[in-house]
Coordinates of C-alpha atoms in Angstrom, one line a residue:
X1 CA 119.3 164.3 35.3
X2 CA 121.3 166.4 37.8
X3 CA 118.1 168.2 39.1
X4 CA 116.3 164.9 39.1
X5 CA 119.0 162.8 40.8
X6 CA 118.9 165.9 43.4
X7 CA 115.2 165.8 43.8
X8 CA 115.0 161.9 44.0
X9 CA 118.3 160.6 45.7
X10 CA 116.9 157.0 45.9
X11 CA 116.1 156.7 42.6
X12 CA 119.3 154.5 41.5
X13 CA 118.0 154.3 37.7
X14 CA 119.1 157.9 37.1
X15 CA 122.7 157.1 37.4
X16 CA 122.4 154.5 35.1
X17 CA 120.4 155.6 32.4
X18 CA 121.0 158.9 30.6
X19 CA 117.8 161.0 29.4
X20 CA 116.9 164.3 28.9
X21 CA 113.1 164.4 29.8
X22 CA 111.1 162.0 32.1
X23 CA 107.8 162.0 33.4
X24 CA 106.5 159.7 36.3
X25 CA 102.7 158.8 36.8
X26 CA 101.6 156.7 39.7
X27 CA 99.7 153.5 39.5
X28 CA 96.4 153.8 41.8
X29 CA 93.8 151.4 42.3
X30 CA 91.0 153.1 44.2
X31 CA 93.3 155.8 45.8
X32 CA 95.6 153.1 46.9
X33 CA 99.4 153.6 45.5
X34 CA 100.9 150.3 44.2
X35 CA 103.5 151.6 42.0
X36 CA 104.5 153.7 39.4
X37 CA 105.5 154.1 35.5
X38 CA 108.2 156.1 34.4
X39 CA 108.7 157.8 30.6
X40 CA 112.3 158.9 29.8
X41 CA 113.6 160.4 26.7
X42 CA 117.1 161.2 25.5
X43 CA 116.2 164.3 24.2
X44 CA 114.5 167.1 25.7
X45 CA 110.5 167.5 24.9
X46 CA 108.0 169.0 26.7
X47 CA 105.0 166.8 27.9
X48 CA 101.6 168.5 26.3
X49 CA 98.2 168.0 27.5
X50 CA 97.5 165.2 25.4
X51 CA 100.7 163.4 26.5
X52 CA 99.8 163.5 29.9
X53 CA 96.3 162.4 29.4
X54 CA 97.8 159.3 27.5
X55 CA 100.4 158.8 30.3
X56 CA 97.4 158.9 32.9
X57 CA 95.3 156.6 31.0
X58 CA 98.2 154.1 30.4
X59 CA 98.9 154.3 34.2
X60 CA 95.3 153.4 34.8
X61 CA 95.4 150.4 32.3
X62 CA 98.5 149.3 34.1
X63 CA 97.2 149.6 37.8
X64 CA 94.1 147.6 36.8
X65 CA 96.2 144.9 35.0
X66 CA 98.6 144.7 37.9
X67 CA 96.0 144.5 40.6
X68 CA 93.9 141.8 38.8
X69 CA 97.3 139.7 38.4
X70 CA 98.0 140.4 42.2
X71 CA 94.2 139.1 43.0
X72 CA 94.6 136.0 40.8
X73 CA 97.9 135.3 42.5
X74 CA 96.1 135.7 45.8
X75 CA 93.3 133.4 44.7
X76 CA 95.7 130.7 43.2
X77 CA 97.8 130.8 46.5
X78 CA 94.3 130.5 48.7
X79 CA 93.5 127.6 46.4
X80 CA 96.7 125.8 46.6
X81 CA 96.4 126.4 50.7
X82 CA 92.9 125.0 50.6
X83 CA 94.0 122.1 48.6
X84 CA 97.0 121.4 50.7
X85 CA 95.0 121.9 54.0
X86 CA 92.2 119.3 52.5
X87 CA 95.0 117.0 51.2
X88 CA 96.4 117.2 54.8
X89 CA 93.3 116.6 56.4
X90 CA 92.3 113.1 54.0
X91 CA 96.0 112.2 54.9
X92 CA 95.8 112.4 58.6
X93 CA 92.0 111.1 58.5
X94 CA 93.6 107.9 56.7
X95 CA 96.2 107.8 59.1
X96 CA 94.3 107.7 62.1
X97 CA 91.9 105.2 60.5
X98 CA 94.8 102.8 59.6
X99 CA 96.7 103.2 62.9
X100 CA 93.7 102.4 64.8
X101 CA 93.3 99.1 63.2
X102 CA 95.9 97.5 65.4
X103 CA 96.0 97.2 69.0
X104 CA 99.5 95.7 69.1
X105 CA 102.1 98.7 70.0
X106 CA 104.9 97.4 67.8
X107 CA 102.2 96.9 64.8
X108 CA 101.3 100.4 65.4
X109 CA 105.0 101.7 64.8
X110 CA 105.0 99.7 61.7
X111 CA 101.8 101.3 60.4
X112 CA 103.3 104.6 61.1
X113 CA 105.7 104.1 58.5
X114 CA 103.5 102.6 56.0
X115 CA 101.3 105.5 55.8
X116 CA 104.0 108.3 55.8
X117 CA 105.2 106.9 52.1
X118 CA 104.5 108.2 49.7
X119 CA 102.4 110.8 50.9
X120 CA 104.8 112.8 53.0
X121 CA 108.4 111.2 52.1
X122 CA 109.8 108.5 49.9
X123 CA 111.3 106.7 52.8
X124 CA 110.1 106.5 56.5
X125 CA 111.9 104.8 59.3
X126 CA 110.8 104.5 62.8
X127 CA 113.4 104.0 65.3
X128 CA 112.7 103.3 69.3
X129 CA 115.5 103.3 72.3
X130 CA 117.4 100.3 72.1
X131 CA 120.8 98.8 73.0
X132 CA 121.3 98.8 69.1
X133 CA 124.4 100.8 68.2
X134 CA 124.4 103.7 68.3
X135 CA 121.7 103.9 70.8
X136 CA 118.6 103.2 68.6
X137 CA 116.7 100.0 67.0
X138 CA 114.8 100.0 63.9
X139 CA 111.3 98.5 64.5
X140 CA 109.9 99.6 60.8
X141 CA 111.0 101.2 57.6
X142 CA 108.9 101.8 54.5
X143 CA 110.1 103.0 51.0
X144 CA 112.3 101.9 48.0
X145 CA 115.5 101.5 50.0
X146 CA 117.2 99.8 47.1
X147 CA 116.6 103.0 45.0
X148 CA 119.0 104.9 47.1
X149 CA 121.4 102.4 48.3
X150 CA 124.4 101.1 46.3
X151 CA 124.5 97.6 44.9
X152 CA 126.9 96.5 47.6
X153 CA 124.7 97.9 50.4
X154 CA 121.4 96.0 49.2
X155 CA 122.9 92.9 49.9
X156 CA 123.4 93.3 53.4
X157 CA 120.4 95.7 54.1
X158 CA 120.6 96.4 57.9
X159 CA 124.0 97.5 57.7
X160 CA 123.5 100.1 55.1
X161 CA 120.4 101.2 57.1
X162 CA 122.9 101.4 60.1
X163 CA 125.2 103.7 58.3
X164 CA 122.4 105.9 57.2
X165 CA 120.9 106.3 60.5
X166 CA 124.2 107.0 61.7
X167 CA 124.6 109.7 59.6
X168 CA 121.3 111.3 60.5
X169 CA 121.7 110.6 63.8
X170 CA 118.2 110.5 65.4
X171 CA 119.1 109.9 69.0
X172 CA 119.0 113.7 70.3
X173 CA 115.6 114.1 69.1
X174 CA 114.6 110.8 70.3
X175 CA 115.7 111.9 74.0
X176 CA 115.1 115.7 73.6
X177 CA 111.7 115.6 72.0
X178 CA 112.6 118.7 69.4
X179 CA 111.9 117.8 65.8
X180 CA 114.8 118.6 63.2
X181 CA 115.0 119.2 59.5
X182 CA 117.8 118.7 57.4
X183 CA 118.8 119.3 54.0
X184 CA 121.9 118.4 51.9
X185 CA 124.8 120.9 51.4
X186 CA 123.9 121.8 47.6
X187 CA 120.2 122.7 48.6
X188 CA 121.3 124.9 51.3
X189 CA 124.0 126.5 49.0
X190 CA 121.6 127.2 46.4
X191 CA 119.2 128.9 48.9
X192 CA 116.6 126.1 49.2
X193 CA 115.4 126.3 52.9
X194 CA 112.3 125.8 55.0
X195 CA 109.8 128.6 55.3
X196 CA 109.8 129.4 58.8
X197 CA 113.7 128.8 59.2
X198 CA 113.5 125.2 60.1
X199 CA 116.8 125.0 58.3
X200 CA 118.5 128.2 59.5
X201 CA 122.1 127.5 59.0
X202 CA 124.6 125.4 57.0
X203 CA 125.0 123.4 60.1
X204 CA 121.7 121.9 59.3
X205 CA 123.1 120.7 56.0
X206 CA 124.6 117.1 55.9
X207 CA 126.7 116.2 53.0
X208 CA 127.0 113.0 54.2
X209 CA 123.7 112.2 52.9
X210 CA 124.8 112.4 49.2
X211 CA 126.1 108.7 48.9
X212 CA 122.5 107.4 49.7
X213 CA 120.8 109.9 47.5
X214 CA 118.8 111.5 50.2
X215 CA 118.3 115.1 49.7
X216 CA 116.2 116.1 52.5
X217 CA 115.4 114.5 56.3
X218 CA 112.7 115.4 58.7
X219 CA 113.2 113.6 62.4
X220 CA 110.2 114.1 64.7
X221 CA 109.7 112.6 68.1
X222 CA 106.7 110.3 68.9
X223 CA 105.8 111.2 72.4
X224 CA 103.3 109.9 74.8
X225 CA 102.7 111.0 78.3
X226 CA 105.7 113.1 78.1
X227 CA 107.9 110.4 77.4
X228 CA 109.8 109.4 74.1
X229 CA 108.2 106.4 72.4
X230 CA 110.0 106.3 69.1
X231 CA 111.5 108.6 66.7
X232 CA 110.0 109.2 62.7
X233 CA 112.5 109.5 60.4
X234 CA 111.2 110.8 56.9
X235 CA 113.5 110.9 53.9
X236 CA 113.3 112.7 50.4
X237 CA 115.4 111.5 47.4
X238 CA 115.2 112.1 43.8
X239 CA 113.0 114.7 42.5
X240 CA 110.8 115.7 45.6
X241 CA 110.8 119.1 46.4
X242 CA 112.7 120.2 49.8
X243 CA 110.5 120.1 53.0
X244 CA 108.6 123.1 54.0
X245 CA 107.0 123.8 57.2
X246 CA 103.8 122.4 56.1
X247 CA 105.3 119.0 55.5
X248 CA 106.9 119.6 59.1
X249 CA 103.6 120.3 60.8
X250 CA 102.1 117.4 58.8
X251 CA 104.7 115.1 60.3
X252 CA 104.1 116.4 63.9
X253 CA 100.5 115.6 63.5
X254 CA 101.3 112.1 62.1
X255 CA 103.6 111.6 65.0
X256 CA 101.0 113.0 67.5
X257 CA 98.5 110.4 66.0
X258 CA 101.1 107.7 66.1
X259 CA 101.7 108.2 69.7
X260 CA 97.8 108.3 70.6
X261 CA 97.4 105.3 68.8
X262 CA 100.6 103.5 70.4
X263 CA 99.4 104.6 73.9
X264 CA 95.9 103.2 73.4
X265 CA 97.6 99.7 72.1
X266 CA 99.9 99.7 74.9
X267 CA 96.9 100.2 77.5
X268 CA 95.0 97.5 75.8
X269 CA 98.0 95.2 76.2
X270 CA 98.1 96.3 80.1
X271 CA 94.4 95.6 80.2
X272 CA 94.8 92.3 78.8
X273 CA 97.7 91.5 81.0
X274 CA 95.6 92.7 84.0
X275 CA 92.7 90.5 83.0
X276 CA 94.9 87.6 82.8
X277 CA 96.5 88.3 86.0
X278 CA 93.1 89.0 87.7
X279 CA 91.7 85.7 85.9
X280 CA 94.7 83.5 87.4
X281 CA 94.1 85.1 90.7
X282 CA 90.5 84.3 90.4
X283 CA 91.5 80.8 89.5
X284 CA 93.5 80.3 92.6
X285 CA 90.9 82.1 95.0
X286 CA 88.5 79.4 93.6
X287 CA 90.8 76.6 93.9
X288 CA 91.4 78.0 97.8
X289 CA 87.9 78.6 98.6
X290 CA 86.4 76.0 96.8
X291 CA 88.3 73.3 98.9
X292 CA 86.8 75.1 102.1
X293 CA 84.1 73.3 103.9
X294 CA 82.2 76.6 104.7
X295 CA 79.9 78.4 102.1
X296 CA 81.7 81.6 100.5
X297 CA 80.2 84.3 98.3
X298 CA 81.0 87.9 97.5
X299 CA 79.4 90.8 95.9
X300 CA 80.8 93.6 93.7
X301 CA 80.0 97.4 94.7
X302 CA 76.7 97.2 93.3
X303 CA 75.6 94.4 95.8
X304 CA 75.3 91.8 93.1
X305 CA 77.0 88.3 93.5
X306 CA 80.2 87.5 91.8
X307 CA 81.5 84.7 93.5
X308 CA 80.2 81.6 95.1
X309 CA 82.2 78.7 96.1
X310 CA 80.9 75.0 95.8
X311 CA 80.0 74.7 99.6
X312 CA 77.9 77.5 99.4
X313 CA 75.8 76.0 96.2
X314 CA 75.5 73.2 98.2
X315 CA 74.0 74.9 101.2
X316 CA 71.3 77.0 99.0
X317 CA 70.7 74.2 96.4
X318 CA 72.1 76.6 93.8
X319 CA 72.9 80.2 93.8
X320 CA 72.3 82.4 90.7
X321 CA 75.3 84.5 89.5
X322 CA 74.8 88.2 89.5
X323 CA 71.7 88.0 91.9
X324 CA 71.4 91.4 93.9
X325 CA 71.7 90.9 97.8
X326 CA 67.8 91.8 98.2
X327 CA 66.8 89.3 95.6
X328 CA 69.1 86.6 97.2
X329 CA 67.6 87.4 100.7
X330 CA 63.8 87.1 99.2
X331 CA 64.5 83.8 97.1
X332 CA 66.0 81.9 100.1
X333 CA 63.6 83.5 102.7
X334 CA 66.5 84.3 104.9
X335 CA 65.4 84.6 108.6
X336 CA 67.1 85.2 111.9
X337 CA 67.2 82.7 114.6
X338 CA 64.0 84.0 116.0
X339 CA 62.1 83.8 112.4
X340 CA 62.3 87.5 111.7
X341 CA 63.2 88.6 107.8
X342 CA 66.8 89.7 107.5
X343 CA 65.6 92.5 105.2
X344 CA 63.8 94.1 108.0
X345 CA 66.0 93.1 110.9
X346 CA 69.6 94.1 110.4
X347 CA 70.8 92.3 107.2
X348 CA 74.3 91.6 107.5
X349 CA 75.4 91.8 103.8
X350 CA 73.7 95.0 103.6
X351 CA 75.3 96.4 106.3
X352 CA 78.8 95.3 105.4
X353 CA 77.9 96.7 101.9
X354 CA 76.5 99.9 102.6
X355 CA 77.8 100.8 106.2
X356 CA 81.3 99.0 106.3
X357 CA 79.9 97.2 109.1
X358 CA 81.5 93.5 110.1
X359 CA 79.2 91.0 111.5
X360 CA 80.3 87.9 112.9
X361 CA 78.3 84.6 113.9
X362 CA 75.2 85.8 113.0
X363 CA 72.3 82.9 113.0
X364 CA 70.4 82.5 109.7
X365 CA 67.5 80.3 108.8
X366 CA 67.2 79.6 104.9
X367 CA 65.1 77.9 102.7
X368 CA 66.6 75.8 99.9
X369 CA 65.5 75.9 96.3
X370 CA 64.1 72.4 97.2
X371 CA 62.1 73.9 100.3
X372 CA 63.9 72.3 103.0
X373 CA 65.4 74.4 105.7
X374 CA 68.9 74.7 106.5
X375 CA 70.3 76.8 109.7
X376 CA 73.9 78.5 109.1
X377 CA 76.3 80.8 111.5
X378 CA 77.2 83.8 109.1
X379 CA 79.9 86.5 109.1
X380 CA 80.0 89.1 106.7
X381 CA 82.7 91.9 106.4
X382 CA 83.2 94.7 103.4
X383 CA 86.0 94.5 100.9
X384 CA 87.7 97.7 100.9
X385 CA 90.3 98.7 98.2
X386 CA 93.5 100.0 98.3
X387 CA 92.3 103.5 98.0
X388 CA 89.6 103.2 100.4
X389 CA 86.8 102.4 98.2
X390 CA 84.3 100.0 98.9
X391 CA 84.5 96.9 96.4
X392 CA 82.1 94.6 97.7
X393 CA 81.3 92.3 100.5
X394 CA 81.9 88.8 101.4
X395 CA 79.7 86.5 103.4
X396 CA 80.8 83.1 105.0
X397 CA 78.0 80.4 105.9
X398 CA 78.8 77.7 108.4
X399 CA 76.1 75.2 108.0
X400 CA 74.9 74.3 111.9
X401 CA 71.5 72.4 110.5
X402 CA 72.7 69.2 112.1
X403 CA 74.0 70.9 115.2
X404 CA 70.5 73.0 115.3
X405 CA 68.8 69.6 115.2
X406 CA 70.7 68.0 117.9
X407 CA 69.9 71.4 120.2
X408 CA 66.0 71.0 119.1
X409 CA 66.3 67.5 120.4
X410 CA 67.9 68.2 123.6
X411 CA 65.4 71.3 124.1
X412 CA 62.6 68.6 123.4
X413 CA 64.1 66.3 125.9
X414 CA 64.1 69.0 128.6
X415 CA 60.8 70.3 128.0
X416 CA 59.7 66.5 128.0
X417 CA 61.4 65.9 131.1
X418 CA 60.3 69.2 132.6
X419 CA 56.8 68.3 132.1
X420 CA 57.4 64.8 133.4
X421 CA 58.8 66.5 136.7
X422 CA 56.0 68.9 137.0
X423 CA 53.3 65.8 137.3
X424 CA 54.7 64.5 140.9
X425 CA 56.1 67.8 141.9
X426 CA 52.5 69.0 141.5
X427 CA 51.3 65.9 143.7
X428 CA 54.3 66.8 146.3
X429 CA 53.1 70.3 146.5
X430 CA 49.3 69.1 146.7
X431 CA 49.8 66.7 149.4
X432 CA 52.2 69.1 151.4
X433 CA 49.8 71.7 151.2
X434 CA 47.0 69.4 152.3
X435 CA 49.1 68.4 155.2
X436 CA 49.9 71.9 156.1
X437 CA 46.1 72.5 156.4
X438 CA 45.4 69.7 158.6
X439 CA 48.2 70.6 160.9
X440 CA 46.6 74.4 161.0
X441 CA 43.4 72.6 162.0
X442 CA 44.8 70.6 164.8
X443 CA 47.6 72.7 166.2
X444 CA 48.5 69.9 168.8
X445 CA 49.7 67.9 166.2
X446 CA 52.0 70.0 164.4
X447 CA 55.4 68.7 165.5
X448 CA 56.1 68.2 161.7
X449 CA 54.9 71.9 160.6
X450 CA 58.4 73.0 159.8
X451 CA 59.3 70.0 157.8
X452 CA 55.9 70.3 155.9
X453 CA 56.5 74.1 155.3
X454 CA 60.1 73.5 153.9
X455 CA 58.6 70.7 151.4
X456 CA 56.1 73.4 150.4
X457 CA 58.6 76.2 149.9
X458 CA 61.1 73.8 148.0
X459 CA 58.3 72.3 145.8
X460 CA 57.4 75.9 144.9
X461 CA 61.0 76.8 144.0
X462 CA 61.3 73.9 141.9
X463 CA 58.0 74.7 140.2
X464 CA 59.2 78.3 139.6
X465 CA 62.6 77.0 138.2
X466 CA 60.9 74.5 135.9
X467 CA 58.6 77.0 134.5
X468 CA 61.5 79.5 133.8
X469 CA 63.3 76.7 132.2
X470 CA 60.2 75.8 129.9
X471 CA 59.5 79.7 129.2
X472 CA 63.0 79.9 128.1
X473 CA 63.2 77.2 126.0
X474 CA 60.1 78.0 124.3
X475 CA 61.1 81.4 123.7
X476 CA 64.4 80.1 121.9
X477 CA 62.3 77.7 119.6
X478 CA 59.2 79.9 118.9
X479 CA 56.8 77.6 120.6
X480 CA 54.8 80.1 122.3
X481 CA 51.6 81.5 121.4
X482 CA 51.4 84.8 119.1
X483 CA 50.5 87.8 121.4
X484 CA 46.8 88.6 121.9
X485 CA 47.0 92.4 121.2
X486 CA 45.0 94.8 123.5
X487 CA 45.0 98.5 124.9
X488 CA 46.9 97.4 128.1
X489 CA 47.3 100.4 130.8
X490 CA 50.7 99.6 132.3
X491 CA 50.1 101.0 135.5
X492 CA 47.5 98.3 136.3
X493 CA 50.1 95.5 135.4
X494 CA 52.6 97.2 137.6
X495 CA 50.3 97.9 140.6
X496 CA 49.2 94.1 140.5
X497 CA 52.6 92.7 140.8
X498 CA 53.7 95.2 143.3
X499 CA 50.6 94.4 145.4
X500 CA 51.3 90.3 144.7
X501 CA 54.8 90.6 145.9
X502 CA 54.2 93.0 149.0
X503 CA 52.0 90.1 150.5
X504 CA 54.8 87.6 150.5
X505 CA 58.1 89.6 151.1
X506 CA 58.0 91.6 154.5
X507 CA 61.5 92.1 154.3
X508 CA 61.2 94.4 151.4
X509 CA 59.6 97.5 151.1
X510 CA 57.8 97.9 147.5
X511 CA 57.2 101.2 146.3
X512 CA 55.2 102.1 143.1
X513 CA 55.8 105.7 141.5
X514 CA 53.3 106.1 138.4
X515 CA 51.7 109.1 136.9
X516 CA 48.4 107.1 137.5
X517 CA 45.9 105.3 135.6
X518 CA 45.1 105.8 131.7
X519 CA 48.7 107.5 131.3
X520 CA 50.9 105.0 129.8
X521 CA 48.6 102.8 127.7
X522 CA 50.0 100.9 124.7
X523 CA 49.3 98.0 122.4
X524 CA 50.4 94.8 124.3
X525 CA 49.6 91.3 125.2
X526 CA 49.2 91.7 129.2
X527 CA 50.2 88.3 129.8
X528 CA 53.9 89.3 128.3
X529 CA 53.9 92.3 130.4
X530 CA 53.1 90.4 133.6
X531 CA 55.8 88.2 132.6
X532 CA 58.3 90.9 132.3
X533 CA 57.5 92.5 135.6
X534 CA 57.1 89.5 137.3
X535 CA 60.9 88.7 136.3
X536 CA 62.3 92.2 136.8
X537 CA 60.6 92.3 140.6
X538 CA 61.4 88.6 141.5
X539 CA 65.0 89.3 140.4
X540 CA 65.3 92.4 142.3
X541 CA 63.9 90.8 145.5
X542 CA 65.9 87.7 145.0
X543 CA 69.2 89.7 144.7
X544 CA 68.4 91.7 147.7
X545 CA 69.1 89.0 150.2
X546 CA 69.1 91.3 153.1
X547 CA 65.9 93.0 152.2
X548 CA 65.5 96.9 151.5
X549 CA 63.7 99.0 149.1
X550 CA 62.3 97.9 145.7
X551 CA 61.4 101.1 143.7
X552 CA 59.3 100.6 140.7
X553 CA 58.9 103.8 138.6
X554 CA 56.6 104.3 135.7
X555 CA 56.6 107.0 132.8
X556 CA 56.1 107.5 129.4
X557 CA 57.5 109.9 126.4
X558 CA 55.9 110.5 123.1
X559 CA 56.3 106.8 121.6
X560 CA 57.6 105.0 124.3
X561 CA 56.7 103.4 128.0
X562 CA 59.4 103.3 130.4
X563 CA 59.4 101.4 133.6
X564 CA 62.3 101.0 136.0
X565 CA 62.9 98.4 138.9
X566 CA 65.5 99.8 141.5
X567 CA 66.9 97.6 144.1
X568 CA 69.6 98.0 146.7
X569 CA 71.3 94.3 146.7
X570 CA 74.2 92.9 145.7
X571 CA 74.7 94.8 142.3
X572 CA 76.2 93.5 139.2
X573 CA 80.0 93.4 138.8
X574 CA 81.2 95.9 136.0
X575 CA 82.9 92.7 133.9
X576 CA 79.4 91.2 134.0
X577 CA 77.1 93.8 132.7
X578 CA 77.4 92.8 129.1
X579 CA 76.6 89.3 129.9
X580 CA 73.9 89.8 132.5
X581 CA 70.9 89.0 129.9
X582 CA 72.7 85.9 128.4
X583 CA 71.1 82.6 129.0
X584 CA 72.0 80.4 132.1
X585 CA 74.5 83.3 132.9
X586 CA 74.7 84.2 136.6
X587 CA 77.2 86.8 137.9
X588 CA 80.0 85.3 140.1
X589 CA 78.9 87.2 143.3
X590 CA 75.2 86.0 142.8
X591 CA 76.8 82.0 143.2
X592 CA 79.3 83.0 145.8
X593 CA 79.0 81.4 149.4
X594 CA 77.4 83.5 152.1
X595 CA 76.0 82.8 155.4
X596 CA 72.5 81.6 154.2
X597 CA 73.8 80.0 151.2
X598 CA 74.1 81.3 147.6
X599 CA 71.4 82.8 145.9
X600 CA 69.3 80.2 144.1
X601 CA 68.4 80.5 140.3
X602 CA 69.1 79.2 136.7
X603 CA 69.9 82.4 135.5
X604 CA 67.0 82.7 133.1
X605 CA 64.6 85.4 134.4
X606 CA 66.6 88.3 132.8
X607 CA 66.9 86.2 129.5
X608 CA 63.6 85.6 129.3
X609 CA 62.2 89.3 130.0
X610 CA 64.7 90.5 127.4
X611 CA 63.8 88.3 124.7
X612 CA 60.1 89.1 125.0
X613 CA 60.9 92.8 125.0
X614 CA 63.2 92.5 122.2
X615 CA 60.0 90.8 120.4
X616 CA 58.0 94.0 120.7
X617 CA 60.9 96.1 119.5
X618 CA 61.8 97.4 122.8
X619 CA 64.7 96.4 125.4
X620 CA 65.9 96.0 128.9
X621 CA 68.9 97.9 130.1
X622 CA 70.9 97.9 133.3
X623 CA 72.9 100.2 135.3
X624 CA 74.5 98.9 138.5
X625 CA 77.5 99.2 140.9
X626 CA 78.7 95.9 142.6
X627 CA 77.5 96.2 146.4
X628 CA 74.9 99.1 145.9
X629 CA 72.4 97.8 143.8
X630 CA 70.9 97.6 140.2
X631 CA 68.5 99.4 138.0
X632 CA 66.5 97.4 135.1
X633 CA 64.9 99.8 132.7
X634 CA 62.2 98.4 130.4
X635 CA 61.5 100.6 126.9
X636 CA 58.5 99.5 125.1
X637 CA 57.1 101.2 121.8
X638 CA 53.4 102.5 122.8
X639 CA 52.1 101.8 119.6
X640 CA 51.9 98.6 117.3
X641 CA 52.9 100.7 114.3
X642 CA 56.1 101.2 115.9
X643 CA 56.8 97.4 116.9
X644 CA 57.8 94.4 114.6
X645 CA 55.6 91.6 114.5
X646 CA 56.4 89.5 117.1
X647 CA 56.9 85.9 115.5
X648 CA 55.6 84.0 118.4
X649 CA 56.2 84.6 122.0

């Protein structure tokens, strides 16, 4: 033994067992050492070869038996872990399904306590932040509370629960979000602790749980969006084994699912309240807008009509809800004041929705569902949300059908009166010209020649003004004939106009600058072009009362004809430039008194010329400085393919 102890100092058995001879054989499995077997004898004896062989054989058998036992234990442990994992998965699946059966946040917390018992605990309590002393409120509890409370406590119920929770004190967990596992003192002292050290010191032991018959507690926070929602208190009693790390993990998973279910229920509740609020606001809006005399309709961001007030229904003869704005324009054949479809000529609703452009006081002509026509002044604006996103568009319609009818009657009256005036005026002009002719033949009898010339001049002025008035009214009402399309050489039209005015205006020098014939050629009605040039040239002459140069410049680009008329007359004040093409508008300096009187005119020439240009997809622009003269530039598409179809000119 002394020799053995010296050689193997770590073998403590040598000091407690007396032996004279000892043999130790290693236990190996596939060259892997798993232990050793010792043979000790109180008398000295030699170990013969057969003894050694026997010991080696026995060691091999023992090693195999021990390895089989180890593998069996590993298999059993793996099977138990798999069964535990499968059981936990089933439990969590059932818990998730049950928690999702309610969209009431409080009911969801009740369901948490129900699913926890008895699978995870004997008693489950859910507490939430509350004024209830000592800082929590019980919203749900499950389990046989009577079995763990004394008869005196069961009568009151709540006081006993309050005392039990006061001992457990879930408030720190509620606020810190860190879970806690508690066992009674005797289990700690007996070495029963959680596998991962969740219970690490006697401080986790609460002797105060003994009166309630509780042997273990898990306190797990229920956290949603980083904020505490509730605390789940799970208690063991009776013969339930102590809580281990797997139980804590399962409790955490249950708390996570409870938080998700509670958050979903809370969001649903918020959505319901928001919808109710929106419905209330919509009802109030409908009540207010329903009382307005003007029609109002609004769309969503996809351009579908979502609101129509009663006035809009009456105006259209009924509007279908959820109709998109293109179908709306087609259904009611919505056109501009000139009769052009709005889908092809600046649709106010589309501009508001897609480009956030606000349109004010545009005139529309609609065809109601009964086939009658109505006229409306419309305004459209985008609806923009707080984050800058386009929510839709709103359209207001003011019915001006009655006013339009009055305007038409007025125009018809003026046209009728104008026609009636033209008949005697023609007679006056004719007889005056006859008298003038006779006076020319008999020079000795020309005492009244100047009077006759004045009559002829004034008659021509009146005739020209009446023609301008008729043209303007017809342009507005669309009574002019549709254009006769021809290939027209604009050089010829310009040359004819210059030749016409050169012969009657000695005080003005008219000059034409052109690339020549057959260069600026396009698809137009020649009468319409003559009317435009006549208005522009006569306007230049009229507003250059002191004479001067009138330059007509003609050129083209790839797709347009460009004609400019420049004078050195009185010019247009800067404040009047934006209104110079308005109907009946005359700049203040044109109406001002001067030595030979104000410049005569109705303010219709430029209006008529611009309206004709617009019908061809062109436009007239002006550049002017008061006192220095003006340049009016006409831009016209050359090809009919680049022009809208004029409704009627």
